[in-house]
PDB file of C-alpha atoms in Angstrom:
ATOM      1  CA  MET A   1      22.338   6.431 -27.014  1.00 39.00           C
ATOM      2  CA  ARG A   2      20.072   8.744 -24.970  1.00 33.00           C
ATOM      3  CA  ARG A   3      16.912   7.096 -26.375  1.00 38.00           C
ATOM      4  CA  TRP A   4      18.258   3.626 -25.572  1.00 34.00           C
ATOM      5  CA  TRP A   5      19.056   4.691 -22.011  1.00 36.00           C
ATOM      6  CA  THR A   6      15.585   6.170 -21.479  1.00 36.00           C
ATOM      7  CA  TRP A   7      13.883   2.957 -22.533  1.00 37.00           C
ATOM      8  CA  LEU A   8      16.235   0.944 -20.357  1.00 36.00           C
ATOM      9  CA  VAL A   9      15.383   3.057 -17.315  1.00 39.00           C
ATOM     10  CA  VAL A  10      11.662   2.678 -17.992  1.00 38.00           C
ATOM     11  CA  ALA A  11      11.976  -1.086 -18.358  1.00 42.00           C
ATOM     12  CA  VAL A  12      13.968  -1.355 -15.145  1.00 40.00           C
ATOM     13  CA  LEU A  13      11.429   0.817 -13.323  1.00 40.00           C
ATOM     14  CA  VAL A  14       8.572  -1.435 -14.374  1.00 40.00           C
ATOM     15  CA  VAL A  15      10.388  -4.585 -13.298  1.00 38.00           C
ATOM     16  CA  LEU A  16      11.647  -3.105 -10.057  1.00 39.00           C
ATOM     17  CA  GLY A  17       8.286  -1.547  -9.274  1.00 44.00           C
ATOM     18  CA  LEU A  18       6.521  -4.874  -9.484  1.00 37.00           C
ATOM     19  CA  ALA A  19       9.279  -6.764  -7.735  1.00 37.00           C
ATOM     20  CA  ALA A  20       9.683  -4.199  -4.983  1.00 39.00           C
ATOM     21  CA  ALA A  21       5.983  -4.131  -4.171  1.00 39.00           C
ATOM     22  CA  VAL A  22       5.867  -7.904  -3.834  1.00 34.00           C
ATOM     23  CA  ASP A  23       9.238  -8.263  -2.158  1.00 36.00           C
ATOM     24  CA  ALA A  24       8.661  -5.344   0.180  1.00 36.00           C
ATOM     25  CA  VAL A  25       5.642  -6.968   1.776  1.00 34.00           C
ATOM     26  CA  ARG A  26       6.579 -10.560   1.296  1.00 34.00           C
ATOM     27  CA  GLY A  27      10.336 -10.799   0.803  1.00 34.00           C
ATOM     28  CA  ASP A  28      12.025 -11.506   4.107  1.00 34.00           C
ATOM     29  CA  GLY A  29       8.650 -10.987   5.795  1.00 34.00           C
ATOM     30  CA  ARG A  30       6.697 -13.224   3.423  1.00 36.00           C
ATOM     31  CA  ARG A  31       3.914 -14.738   5.407  1.00 36.00           C
ATOM     32  CA  SER A  32       5.335 -18.206   4.955  1.00 33.00           C
ATOM     33  CA  GLU A  33       3.666 -20.061   7.781  1.00 34.00           C
ATOM     34  CA  PRO A  34       3.159 -23.788   7.150  1.00 32.00           C
ATOM     35  CA  ARG A  35       0.236 -24.451   4.827  1.00 34.00           C
ATOM     36  CA  ALA A  36      -1.602 -26.470   7.477  1.00 32.00           C
ATOM     37  CA  ALA A  37      -1.626 -23.431   9.781  1.00 35.00           C
ATOM     38  CA  ARG A  38      -3.294 -21.125   7.268  1.00 48.00           C
ATOM     39  CA  ALA A  39      -6.923 -20.209   7.580  1.00 50.00           C
ATOM     40  CA  THR A  40      -9.229 -21.742   5.002  1.00 53.00           C
ATOM     41  CA  THR A  41     -11.663 -19.731   2.912  1.00 60.00           C
ATOM     42  CA  PRO A  42     -14.907 -20.899   1.307  1.00 65.00           C
ATOM     43  CA  PRO A  43     -14.763 -21.101  -2.499  1.00 64.00           C
ATOM     44  CA  PRO A  44     -15.756 -17.728  -3.993  1.00 63.00           C
ATOM     45  CA  ALA A  45     -18.986 -19.131  -5.412  1.00 58.00           C
ATOM     46  CA  ALA A  46     -20.093 -20.274  -1.958  1.00 64.00           C
ATOM     47  CA  LEU A  47     -18.993 -17.188  -0.061  1.00 74.00           C
ATOM     48  CA  ALA A  48     -22.185 -15.172  -0.524  1.00 63.00           C
ATOM     49  CA  ARG A  49     -24.311 -18.075   0.717  1.00 68.00           C
ATOM     50  CA  GLN A  50     -22.228 -18.258   3.907  1.00 69.00           C
ATOM     51  CA  SER A  51     -22.183 -14.475   4.399  1.00 79.00           C
ATOM     52  CA  GLY A  52     -25.832 -13.502   4.324  1.00 88.00           C
ATOM     53  CA  LEU A  53     -25.447 -11.064   7.221  1.00 91.00           C
ATOM     54  CA  ALA A  54     -22.438  -9.394   5.624  1.00 93.00           C
ATOM     55  CA  VAL A  55     -24.276  -9.031   2.306  1.00 94.00           C
ATOM     56  CA  SER A  56     -27.299  -7.420   3.960  1.00 94.00           C
ATOM     57  CA  GLN A  57     -25.101  -5.082   6.014  1.00 95.00           C
ATOM     58  CA  LEU A  58     -23.091  -4.012   2.979  1.00 95.00           C
ATOM     59  CA  ARG A  59     -26.224  -3.520   0.899  1.00 95.00           C
ATOM     60  CA  GLU A  60     -27.889  -1.407   3.574  1.00 96.00           C
ATOM     61  CA  ALA A  61     -24.732   0.668   4.102  1.00 95.00           C
ATOM     62  CA  GLY A  62     -24.314   1.307   0.383  1.00 96.00           C
ATOM     63  CA  ALA A  63     -20.886  -0.291  -0.084  1.00 96.00           C
ATOM     64  CA  ALA A  64     -20.141  -0.977  -3.749  1.00 96.00           C
ATOM     65  CA  GLY A  65     -17.351  -1.942  -6.102  1.00 97.00           C
ATOM     66  CA  VAL A  66     -15.138  -4.978  -6.626  1.00 97.00           C
ATOM     67  CA  LEU A  67     -12.745  -6.575  -4.154  1.00 96.00           C
ATOM     68  CA  THR A  68      -9.844  -8.248  -5.931  1.00 95.00           C
ATOM     69  CA  TYR A  69      -7.689 -10.451  -3.728  1.00 95.00           C
ATOM     70  CA  ALA A  70      -4.791 -12.883  -3.888  1.00 95.00           C
ATOM     71  CA  ASP A  71      -5.234 -16.234  -2.155  1.00 93.00           C
ATOM     72  CA  GLU A  72      -2.511 -18.242  -0.408  1.00 90.00           C
ATOM     73  CA  ASP A  73      -1.304 -19.595  -3.758  1.00 92.00           C
ATOM     74  CA  CYS A  74      -1.150 -16.122  -5.354  1.00 93.00           C
ATOM     75  CA  ARG A  75      -4.200 -16.745  -7.534  1.00 93.00           C
ATOM     76  CA  LEU A  76      -6.355 -13.679  -8.072  1.00 94.00           C
ATOM     77  CA  HIS A  77     -10.094 -13.657  -7.380  1.00 94.00           C
ATOM     78  CA  ALA A  78     -12.699 -10.900  -7.483  1.00 95.00           C
ATOM     79  CA  LEU A  79     -15.979 -10.369  -5.632  1.00 95.00           C
ATOM     80  CA  SER A  80     -18.702  -7.837  -6.314  1.00 95.00           C
ATOM     81  CA  LEU A  81     -19.979  -5.630  -3.507  1.00 96.00           C
ATOM     82  CA  PRO A  82     -22.379  -5.769  -1.830  1.00 96.00           C
ATOM     83  CA  GLU A  83     -23.441  -9.176  -3.199  1.00 94.00           C
ATOM     84  CA  LEU A  84     -20.084 -10.951  -2.622  1.00 93.00           C
ATOM     85  CA  GLU A  85     -20.631 -12.797  -5.876  1.00 93.00           C
ATOM     86  CA  PRO A  86     -17.593 -13.887  -7.926  1.00 93.00           C
ATOM     87  CA  VAL A  87     -16.790 -11.767 -10.976  1.00 94.00           C
ATOM     88  CA  ARG A  88     -14.017 -11.949 -13.535  1.00 93.00           C
ATOM     89  CA  ALA A  89     -10.503 -11.526 -12.116  1.00 93.00           C
ATOM     90  CA  PRO A  90      -7.124 -11.265 -13.895  1.00 90.00           C
ATOM     91  CA  SER A  91      -6.038 -14.689 -15.115  1.00 89.00           C
ATOM     92  CA  PHE A  92      -2.344 -14.343 -14.215  1.00 88.00           C
ATOM     93  CA  GLU A  93      -0.909 -15.233 -10.806  1.00 91.00           C
ATOM     94  CA  SER A  94       0.252 -12.497  -8.457  1.00 91.00           C
ATOM     95  CA  CYS A  95       0.685 -12.293  -4.704  1.00 90.00           C
ATOM     96  CA  GLU A  96      -0.988  -8.899  -4.759  1.00 85.00           C
ATOM     97  CA  PRO A  97      -3.511  -7.111  -6.991  1.00 87.00           C
ATOM     98  CA  HIS A  98      -2.425  -4.016  -8.867  1.00 82.00           C
ATOM     99  CA  ILE A  99      -2.000  -1.041  -6.529  1.00 79.00           C
ATOM    100  CA  SER A 100      -1.502   2.323  -8.233  1.00 80.00           C
ATOM    101  CA  THR A 101       1.317   4.586  -7.014  1.00 79.00           C
ATOM    102  CA  GLY A 102       0.605   7.420  -9.448  1.00 79.00           C
ATOM    103  CA  GLY A 103       3.641   6.684 -11.605  1.00 85.00           C
ATOM    104  CA  ILE A 104       5.999   7.518  -8.742  1.00 88.00           C
ATOM    105  CA  GLY A 105       8.633   5.004  -7.649  1.00 90.00           C
ATOM    106  CA  ALA A 106      12.153   4.585  -6.328  1.00 93.00           C
ATOM    107  CA  PHE A 107      15.114   3.612  -8.495  1.00 91.00           C
ATOM    108  CA  ASP A 108      18.726   3.462  -7.364  1.00 93.00           C
ATOM    109  CA  GLY A 109      17.907   5.595  -4.307  1.00 94.00           C
ATOM    110  CA  ASP A 110      16.259   8.391  -6.330  1.00 95.00           C
ATOM    111  CA  ILE A 111      12.552   9.191  -6.542  1.00 94.00           C
ATOM    112  CA  MET A 112      11.433   8.709 -10.137  1.00 91.00           C
ATOM    113  CA  TRP A 113       8.351   9.405 -12.207  1.00 88.00           C
ATOM    114  CA  SER A 114       7.621   7.364 -15.308  1.00 82.00           C
ATOM    115  CA  GLY A 115       5.116   8.179 -18.016  1.00 70.00           C
ATOM    116  CA  LEU A 116       4.924   4.805 -19.668  1.00 59.00           C
ATOM    117  CA  GLY A 117       2.532   5.985 -22.350  1.00 56.00           C
ATOM    118  CA  PHE A 118       5.198   8.336 -23.654  1.00 57.00           C
ATOM    119  CA  GLY A 119       8.222   6.198 -22.875  1.00 66.00           C
ATOM    120  CA  THR A 120       9.709   8.759 -20.525  1.00 75.00           C
ATOM    121  CA  ALA A 121      11.207   8.721 -17.067  1.00 81.00           C
ATOM    122  CA  GLN A 122      12.606  11.508 -14.951  1.00 88.00           C
ATOM    123  CA  VAL A 123      14.093  12.074 -11.518  1.00 91.00           C
ATOM    124  CA  VAL A 124      11.647  13.854  -9.213  1.00 90.00           C
ATOM    125  CA  LEU A 125      14.024  14.019  -6.263  1.00 93.00           C
ATOM    126  CA  SER A 126      17.572  12.713  -6.255  1.00 94.00           C
ATOM    127  CA  GLN A 127      19.078  10.803  -3.360  1.00 94.00           C
ATOM    128  CA  GLU A 128      21.130  13.869  -2.426  1.00 94.00           C
ATOM    129  CA  GLU A 129      18.071  16.171  -2.531  1.00 94.00           C
ATOM    130  CA  LEU A 130      16.073  13.687  -0.446  1.00 93.00           C
ATOM    131  CA  THR A 131      18.860  13.567   2.131  1.00 91.00           C
ATOM    132  CA  ARG A 132      18.931  17.369   2.387  1.00 90.00           C
ATOM    133  CA  ALA A 133      15.139  17.553   2.709  1.00 89.00           C
ATOM    134  CA  ILE A 134      15.093  15.056   5.582  1.00 86.00           C
ATOM    135  CA  ARG A 135      18.061  16.662   7.321  1.00 85.00           C
ATOM    136  CA  ARG A 136      16.096  19.895   7.575  1.00 83.00           C
ATOM    137  CA  ARG A 137      13.942  18.140  10.170  1.00 79.00           C
ATOM    138  CA  PRO A 138      16.186  17.782  13.251  1.00 73.00           C
ATOM    139  CA  GLY A 139      16.511  14.470  15.064  1.00 70.00           C
ATOM    140  CA  LEU A 140      15.579  12.164  12.196  1.00 72.00           C
ATOM    141  CA  ILE A 141      18.819  10.997  10.614  1.00 73.00           C
ATOM    142  CA  ASP A 142      21.472  13.437  11.932  1.00 72.00           C
ATOM    143  CA  ASP A 143      24.333  13.349   9.410  1.00 76.00           C
ATOM    144  CA  ALA A 144      23.453  10.059   7.716  1.00 82.00           C
ATOM    145  CA  ARG A 145      22.801   9.760   3.988  1.00 90.00           C
ATOM    146  CA  VAL A 146      19.499   8.226   2.877  1.00 91.00           C
ATOM    147  CA  ARG A 147      18.128   6.475  -0.184  1.00 94.00           C
ATOM    148  CA  ALA A 148      14.531   6.161  -1.332  1.00 95.00           C
ATOM    149  CA  VAL A 149      13.087   2.663  -0.916  1.00 94.00           C
ATOM    150  CA  GLN A 150       9.548   3.420  -2.130  1.00 94.00           C
ATOM    151  CA  ALA A 151       7.533   6.494  -3.065  1.00 95.00           C
ATOM    152  CA  VAL A 152       3.775   6.871  -3.628  1.00 94.00           C
ATOM    153  CA  TRP A 153       1.802   9.790  -5.031  1.00 93.00           C
ATOM    154  CA  LEU A 154      -1.025  11.346  -2.995  1.00 94.00           C
ATOM    155  CA  GLY A 155      -1.951  14.063  -5.481  1.00 88.00           C
ATOM    156  CA  GLU A 156      -1.485  17.848  -5.577  1.00 84.00           C
ATOM    157  CA  ARG A 157       2.337  17.664  -5.530  1.00 86.00           C
ATOM    158  CA  ARG A 158       2.194  15.584  -2.323  1.00 91.00           C
ATOM    159  CA  TYR A 159       3.964  12.237  -2.102  1.00 93.00           C
ATOM    160  CA  VAL A 160       5.167   9.966   0.685  1.00 95.00           C
ATOM    161  CA  VAL A 161       8.575   8.318   0.694  1.00 95.00           C
ATOM    162  CA  LEU A 162       9.889   5.349   2.628  1.00 94.00           C
ATOM    163  CA  ALA A 163      13.631   5.952   2.974  1.00 92.00           C
ATOM    164  CA  GLU A 164      16.511   4.280   4.761  1.00 91.00           C
ATOM    165  CA  THR A 165      20.022   5.252   5.717  1.00 90.00           C
ATOM    166  CA  VAL A 166      22.656   4.185   3.219  1.00 91.00           C
ATOM    167  CA  ASP A 167      25.154   2.958   5.794  1.00 86.00           C
ATOM    168  CA  SER A 168      24.632   0.225   8.367  1.00 83.00           C
ATOM    169  CA  PRO A 169      22.594   0.003  10.516  1.00 82.00           C
ATOM    170  CA  HIS A 170      19.945   0.720   7.901  1.00 83.00           C
ATOM    171  CA  GLU A 171      17.369   2.784   9.770  1.00 84.00           C
ATOM    172  CA  ARG A 172      14.106   3.675   8.037  1.00 87.00           C
ATOM    173  CA  VAL A 173      12.044   6.857   8.108  1.00 88.00           C
ATOM    174  CA  VAL A 174       8.874   7.964   6.347  1.00 92.00           C
ATOM    175  CA  VAL A 175       8.643  11.506   5.026  1.00 92.00           C
ATOM    176  CA  GLY A 176       5.847  13.398   3.321  1.00 93.00           C
ATOM    177  CA  LEU A 177       7.031  15.818   0.676  1.00 93.00           C
ATOM    178  CA  GLU A 178       5.412  18.778  -1.011  1.00 91.00           C
ATOM    179  CA  GLY A 179       7.585  19.199  -4.055  1.00 86.00           C
ATOM    180  CA  HIS A 180      11.134  19.336  -2.648  1.00 87.00           C
ATOM    181  CA  ARG A 181      10.061  20.311   0.877  1.00 88.00           C
ATOM    182  CA  ALA A 182       9.631  17.809   3.716  1.00 88.00           C
ATOM    183  CA  ASP A 183       6.197  18.666   5.077  1.00 87.00           C
ATOM    184  CA  PHE A 184       6.101  15.984   7.773  1.00 88.00           C
ATOM    185  CA  ALA A 185       8.142  12.987   8.847  1.00 87.00           C
ATOM    186  CA  LEU A 186       7.697   9.860  10.943  1.00 84.00           C
ATOM    187  CA  PRO A 187      10.771   9.070  13.026  1.00 74.00           C
ATOM    188  CA  GLN A 188      12.517   5.734  13.055  1.00 76.00           C
ATOM    189  CA  TRP A 189      10.724   4.467  16.159  1.00 78.00           C
ATOM    190  CA  ARG A 190       7.330   5.070  14.505  1.00 80.00           C
ATOM    191  CA  VAL A 191       8.232   3.237  11.303  1.00 82.00           C
ATOM    192  CA  ARG A 192       9.192   0.052  13.185  1.00 73.00           C
ATOM    193  CA  GLY A 193      10.387  -2.024  10.260  1.00 76.00           C
ATOM    194  CA  ALA A 194       7.708  -1.029   7.741  1.00 85.00           C
ATOM    195  CA  ARG A 195       8.384  -2.577   4.353  1.00 87.00           C
ATOM    196  CA  ILE A 196       5.899  -0.822   2.085  1.00 90.00           C
ATOM    197  CA  VAL A 197       3.779   2.321   1.855  1.00 94.00           C
ATOM    198  CA  ARG A 198       0.284   1.968   0.401  1.00 95.00           C
ATOM    199  CA  PRO A 199      -1.766   5.013  -0.670  1.00 95.00           C
ATOM    200  CA  SER A 200      -5.542   5.228  -0.666  1.00 96.00           C
ATOM    201  CA  ALA A 201      -7.302   5.660  -3.976  1.00 93.00           C
ATOM    202  CA  ARG A 202      -7.809   9.418  -3.648  1.00 94.00           C
ATOM    203  CA  GLY A 203      -4.677  10.097  -1.642  1.00 95.00           C
ATOM    204  CA  GLY A 204      -6.443  11.037   1.564  1.00 96.00           C
ATOM    205  CA  TYR A 205      -4.633   8.313   3.521  1.00 97.00           C
ATOM    206  CA  TYR A 206      -1.647   6.040   3.408  1.00 96.00           C
ATOM    207  CA  ALA A 207      -0.652   2.949   5.361  1.00 95.00           C
ATOM    208  CA  LEU A 208       2.593   1.348   6.442  1.00 94.00           C
ATOM    209  CA  LEU A 209       2.536  -2.413   5.940  1.00 93.00           C
ATOM    210  CA  GLY A 210       4.737  -4.976   7.598  1.00 82.00           C
ATOM    211  CA  SER A 211       5.596  -2.920  10.663  1.00 60.00           C
ATOM    212  CA  ASP A 212       7.073  -5.068  13.418  1.00 55.00           C
ATOM    213  CA  SER A 213       4.474  -4.576  16.127  1.00 57.00           C
ATOM    214  CA  LEU A 214       1.181  -3.570  14.510  1.00 61.00           C
ATOM    215  CA  GLY A 215       1.287  -5.011  10.990  1.00 84.00           C
ATOM    216  CA  VAL A 216      -0.694  -2.076   9.537  1.00 93.00           C
ATOM    217  CA  GLU A 217      -0.527   1.560  10.605  1.00 92.00           C
ATOM    218  CA  VAL A 218      -2.678   4.189   8.910  1.00 95.00           C
ATOM    219  CA  PHE A 219      -2.155   7.941   8.587  1.00 95.00           C
ATOM    220  CA  THR A 220      -3.846  10.882   6.921  1.00 95.00           C
ATOM    221  CA  ARG A 221      -2.096  12.523   3.972  1.00 93.00           C
ATOM    222  CA  ASP A 222      -0.702  15.031   6.503  1.00 90.00           C
ATOM    223  CA  GLY A 223       0.876  12.349   8.673  1.00 90.00           C
ATOM    224  CA  HIS A 224      -1.683  12.156  11.489  1.00 92.00           C
ATOM    225  CA  ASP A 225      -2.628   8.807  13.033  1.00 93.00           C
ATOM    226  CA  VAL A 226      -5.864   7.165  11.907  1.00 95.00           C
ATOM    227  CA  PRO A 227      -7.548   4.747  14.343  1.00 94.00           C
ATOM    228  CA  LEU A 228      -8.558   1.261  13.243  1.00 94.00           C
ATOM    229  CA  PRO A 229     -11.459  -0.827  14.595  1.00 96.00           C
ATOM    230  CA  SER A 230     -10.664  -2.073  18.091  1.00 92.00           C
ATOM    231  CA  ARG A 231     -12.166  -5.486  17.293  1.00 91.00           C
ATOM    232  CA  VAL A 232      -9.713  -6.139  14.437  1.00 94.00           C
ATOM    233  CA  THR A 233      -6.447  -7.592  15.701  1.00 91.00           C
ATOM    234  CA  LEU A 234      -3.219  -8.329  13.832  1.00 91.00           C
ATOM    235  CA  PRO A 235      -4.170  -7.014  10.380  1.00 93.00           C
ATOM    236  CA  HIS A 236      -1.576  -7.517   7.648  1.00 93.00           C
ATOM    237  CA  THR A 237      -2.932  -5.595   4.649  1.00 94.00           C
ATOM    238  CA  ILE A 238      -5.375  -2.862   3.720  1.00 96.00           C
ATOM    239  CA  ALA A 239      -7.293  -1.338   0.809  1.00 97.00           C
ATOM    240  CA  TRP A 240      -9.646   1.605   0.360  1.00 97.00           C
ATOM    241  CA  SER A 241     -12.741   2.088  -1.760  1.00 97.00           C
ATOM    242  CA  PRO A 242     -12.263   4.281  -4.862  1.00 96.00           C
ATOM    243  CA  ASP A 243     -13.742   7.274  -3.007  1.00 96.00           C
ATOM    244  CA  ASP A 244     -11.740   6.642   0.214  1.00 97.00           C
ATOM    245  CA  ARG A 245     -14.981   6.427   2.203  1.00 97.00           C
ATOM    246  CA  TRP A 246     -14.597   2.723   3.020  1.00 98.00           C
ATOM    247  CA  THR A 247     -11.640   0.715   4.277  1.00 98.00           C
ATOM    248  CA  ALA A 248     -10.993  -3.019   3.927  1.00 98.00           C
ATOM    249  CA  LEU A 249      -8.658  -4.467   6.543  1.00 97.00           C
ATOM    250  CA  ALA A 250      -7.485  -8.083   6.324  1.00 95.00           C
ATOM    251  CA  THR A 251      -6.371 -10.456   9.061  1.00 93.00           C
ATOM    252  CA  ARG A 252      -5.294 -14.088   8.670  1.00 87.00           C
ATOM    253  CA  ALA A 253      -8.874 -15.347   8.509  1.00 92.00           C
ATOM    254  CA  SER A 254     -11.166 -12.432   7.649  1.00 95.00           C
ATOM    255  CA  VAL A 255     -11.621  -9.195   5.751  1.00 96.00           C
ATOM    256  CA  TYR A 256     -13.302  -6.369   7.661  1.00 97.00           C
ATOM    257  CA  LEU A 257     -15.066  -3.497   5.894  1.00 98.00           C
ATOM    258  CA  PHE A 258     -15.894  -0.248   7.696  1.00 98.00           C
ATOM    259  CA  ARG A 259     -16.436   3.429   7.022  1.00 97.00           C
ATOM    260  CA  THR A 260     -13.024   5.073   7.072  1.00 97.00           C
ATOM    261  CA  GLU A 261     -14.060   7.945   9.320  1.00 95.00           C
ATOM    262  CA  ARG A 262     -16.052   5.693  11.698  1.00 95.00           C
ATOM    263  CA  PRO A 263     -13.724   2.780  12.529  1.00 95.00           C
ATOM    264  CA  ASN A 264     -15.701   1.711  15.578  1.00 91.00           C
ATOM    265  CA  GLY A 265     -19.113   2.028  13.980  1.00 95.00           C
ATOM    266  CA  LEU A 266     -20.402  -0.665  11.642  1.00 96.00           C
ATOM    267  CA  VAL A 267     -17.708  -3.285  10.951  1.00 97.00           C
ATOM    268  CA  VAL A 268     -18.685  -5.954   8.426  1.00 96.00           C
ATOM    269  CA  ARG A 269     -16.810  -9.247   8.621  1.00 95.00           C
ATOM    270  CA  ILE A 270     -16.277 -11.362   5.499  1.00 95.00           C
ATOM    271  CA  PRO A 271     -14.844 -14.862   6.159  1.00 93.00           C
ATOM    272  CA  LEU A 272     -12.096 -14.512   3.580  1.00 93.00           C
ATOM    273  CA  ALA A 273      -8.407 -15.368   4.035  1.00 92.00           C
ATOM    274  CA  VAL A 274      -6.295 -13.253   1.679  1.00 94.00           C
ATOM    275  CA  GLN A 275      -2.651 -12.467   1.103  1.00 93.00           C
ATOM    276  CA  ASP A 276      -3.479  -9.041  -0.264  1.00 95.00           C
ATOM    277  CA  LEU A 277      -6.417  -7.148  -1.716  1.00 95.00           C
ATOM    278  CA  ASP A 278      -7.548  -4.106  -3.686  1.00 96.00           C
ATOM    279  CA  TRP A 279     -10.858  -2.282  -4.048  1.00 97.00           C
ATOM    280  CA  SER A 280     -11.944  -0.902  -7.402  1.00 95.00           C
ATOM    281  CA  ASP A 281     -15.049   0.402  -9.130  1.00 93.00           C
ATOM    282  CA  ALA A 282     -17.437  -2.131 -10.595  1.00 82.00           C
ATOM    283  CA  ASN A 283     -16.616  -2.981 -14.192  1.00 65.00           C
TER     284      ASN A 283
END
């Protein structure tokens, strides 16, 4: 019975993890503008020819890797950097590329870890423990109970949790935890309707996606604000290079690449309309 239950929990975690990531960004906030209003993107094979300046800027700056992105029909494409040449992408359809969360996730209000290679799953922090941890920071949720909506791993026992109050009205908070201790927290007014937390590849940063006013808000692993390029308006998704040194920020019509620690230095524009994107090492 115990073995059957463990496998069931793992299976549910996998399904819910995929569904939650897609639904969180695109469920009730799914960018479902009429097709005619969407920006058009050159075919991947023609993109490099139309982006000569971007290619030269990326080459000179030393940007490398593979950008994998989902188009408006949830088809996945991949481009090499700095050449912006098409390379092999996953053949299945998905509204977002794979984004690693370090095996951490939320299930039934608890924070869970799953080691799929060993068929195991365990509770990292229960709903009750999460509530107590957040209550230790005055002014966040008062006496309300909370449940975990999403959790992502930043490394070195640090993880960030998007949580909401159990009872209506469902207010959301973001808390950074070191083990069972709440190290920092973003109050409800800062979260502003965020639907998903996205970690950077090395855990140096995380972003809130789908926030009501800004679309994307970025923070260091310690919860401090990270500025974005002033020329980029209304971004809706973000990705980092595998070493966290570069950031890719997407708007409705373009993807902008810039050095993470110099947001108002060189900003390279790629005329690419994407639903979502990821940045990985070259194969």
